[in-house]
């Protein structure tokens, strides 16, 4: 390992040690959920889950499985801490986050446990950076109680097609209305802006539609301002699963492929804006 | 008082443009000093503005094909002008493909540095773009404000790492803090450090090499490992690093412990010195 700077204490004292040869595998996926400063980290032997929330209405989770890391050692069943995500991202990209092939930043992340700072050792081209980020009291994340048995409608799309639609959305509209239905119009995005209403329809037999499982016609509105951060995840992803449950809660799951071709997931939950009369 | 100069070579024009662009990124106004052999761009900022100072020296022979000047008096054959480097940089932008560039000190409604660029044209009629850049002539009694800065009696002198790496690191650190501690020792190590309530970050460079010391205060008594350090305004440092458009052939940094940082950039045909005072 190129990391030569080691703290004086042995790894044995850390409750969590994680190493990556390419820090972009972590920083890129964290950028997809970076819309608020506070991020809750929860590490288990399966990997790392990072949660960011806004206004108790929106929650984003990024999952980085332990296999993504070259080393992932955890001494307890579950380790949680909260840090400032903006600061963390600045630290992770301290060498500029170069995309030049062959130039990667290696990372070693260590955590001593409750009350200790999160330590990062980064190395690129023989230059070493040591960061100590103060951790905060972890807050309990909201449980959206979104479970797969409760899913009313589900579609899986190629991200390209949704990216195109999102880039053309009328941002003057306060809400984005999503209609999912087993019959026409199948999957529809609607905006109600200053210059009129717009609808984007996806036929269910489109090449872009990988899976179409709609059992019931459902129309829900979501605040545009809440959905906007999810476009960061959309930009990175190759597939996206759009699901709604019986109460109209929206789940967006993004499948993200990293530099090494491994797969990670980012997930957004969003509350519906208001109830629309159902047919 | 007269000044008239001409550049014919595109290469020279380009390198002169690069120097001016660098200066314009560093300061809003500066002083241009003309002597028979050299051009100097100078800045000595007031302490209230951060106290940064700059000294850029160009050998006129490396840039100009013709260079005639007559100073204010025979015993003071120099001209001092105050100008906005951005104006000069903008004028040079239109002269990018010029066949020739003439510079002249003129008296229009106010004293001006007039640049006339002859642009390539398809017909026999030549196209000339003229820029009048207003300047203030600095009277002789104020010249003493612009003495060449004496190289400080530094504690450590060290070669800088690749500027791109250093710039990346400092760009991120700027997001996290307003101040940065730059420290280095005489065994080729340099550290950049910040510390705030939220985070502490330190970047360690090794094997940078120290320029051969020519005496000074750094006597043999001083330990090679001892760090000399200075706490500086990150914005000033970042501004300086991002002003550089080409990698200098030599870049070094001198630190006077707890007093100031002195950067020296050596290019093929120009040299730039930059002083950032340390803060308590």
Coordinates of C-alpha atoms in Angstrom, one line a residue, chain A residues 4-5 84 86-87 90-91 93-97 126-134 136, chain B residues 161 164-165 168-173 175-176 196-206:
Chain A
X4 CA 3.2 5.5 4.4
X5 CA 1.8 7.9 6.9
X84 CA -20.3 17.5 7.7
X86 CA -19.4 19.3 2.4
X87 CA -16.2 19.2 4.5
X90 CA -13.5 18.8 0.1
X91 CA -11.2 16.5 2.0
X93 CA -11.1 15.6 -3.4
X94 CA -8.1 17.5 -1.9
X95 CA -5.9 16.5 -4.8
X96 CA -8.5 17.7 -7.3
X97 CA -10.2 14.4 -8.0
X126 CA 3.8 10.5 -2.9
X127 CA 2.0 13.5 -1.4
X128 CA 0.1 12.6 1.8
X129 CA -2.8 14.5 3.3
X130 CA -4.1 13.8 6.8
X131 CA -7.6 15.1 7.7
X132 CA -9.4 14.9 11.0
X133 CA -13.0 15.7 10.7
X134 CA -14.9 16.3 13.9
X136 CA -21.2 15.1 15.6
Chain B
X161 CA 6.0 20.9 -5.7
X164 CA -1.1 22.0 -10.1
X165 CA -1.0 19.7 -7.1
X168 CA -5.7 21.7 -6.1
X169 CA -4.9 21.3 -2.4
X170 CA -5.1 25.1 -1.7
X171 CA -8.4 25.4 -3.7
X172 CA -10.0 22.8 -1.4
X173 CA -8.4 24.3 1.7
X175 CA -13.3 26.2 1.0
X176 CA -12.6 25.1 4.5
X196 CA -11.0 25.0 12.0
X197 CA -13.8 23.9 14.4
X198 CA -14.9 21.3 12.0
X199 CA -11.8 19.9 10.5
X200 CA -8.0 19.9 10.5
X201 CA -6.2 19.1 7.3
X202 CA -2.5 18.8 6.7
X203 CA -0.8 18.0 3.4
X204 CA 2.8 16.8 3.5
X205 CA 5.2 17.1 0.6
X206 CA 8.6 15.4 0.7

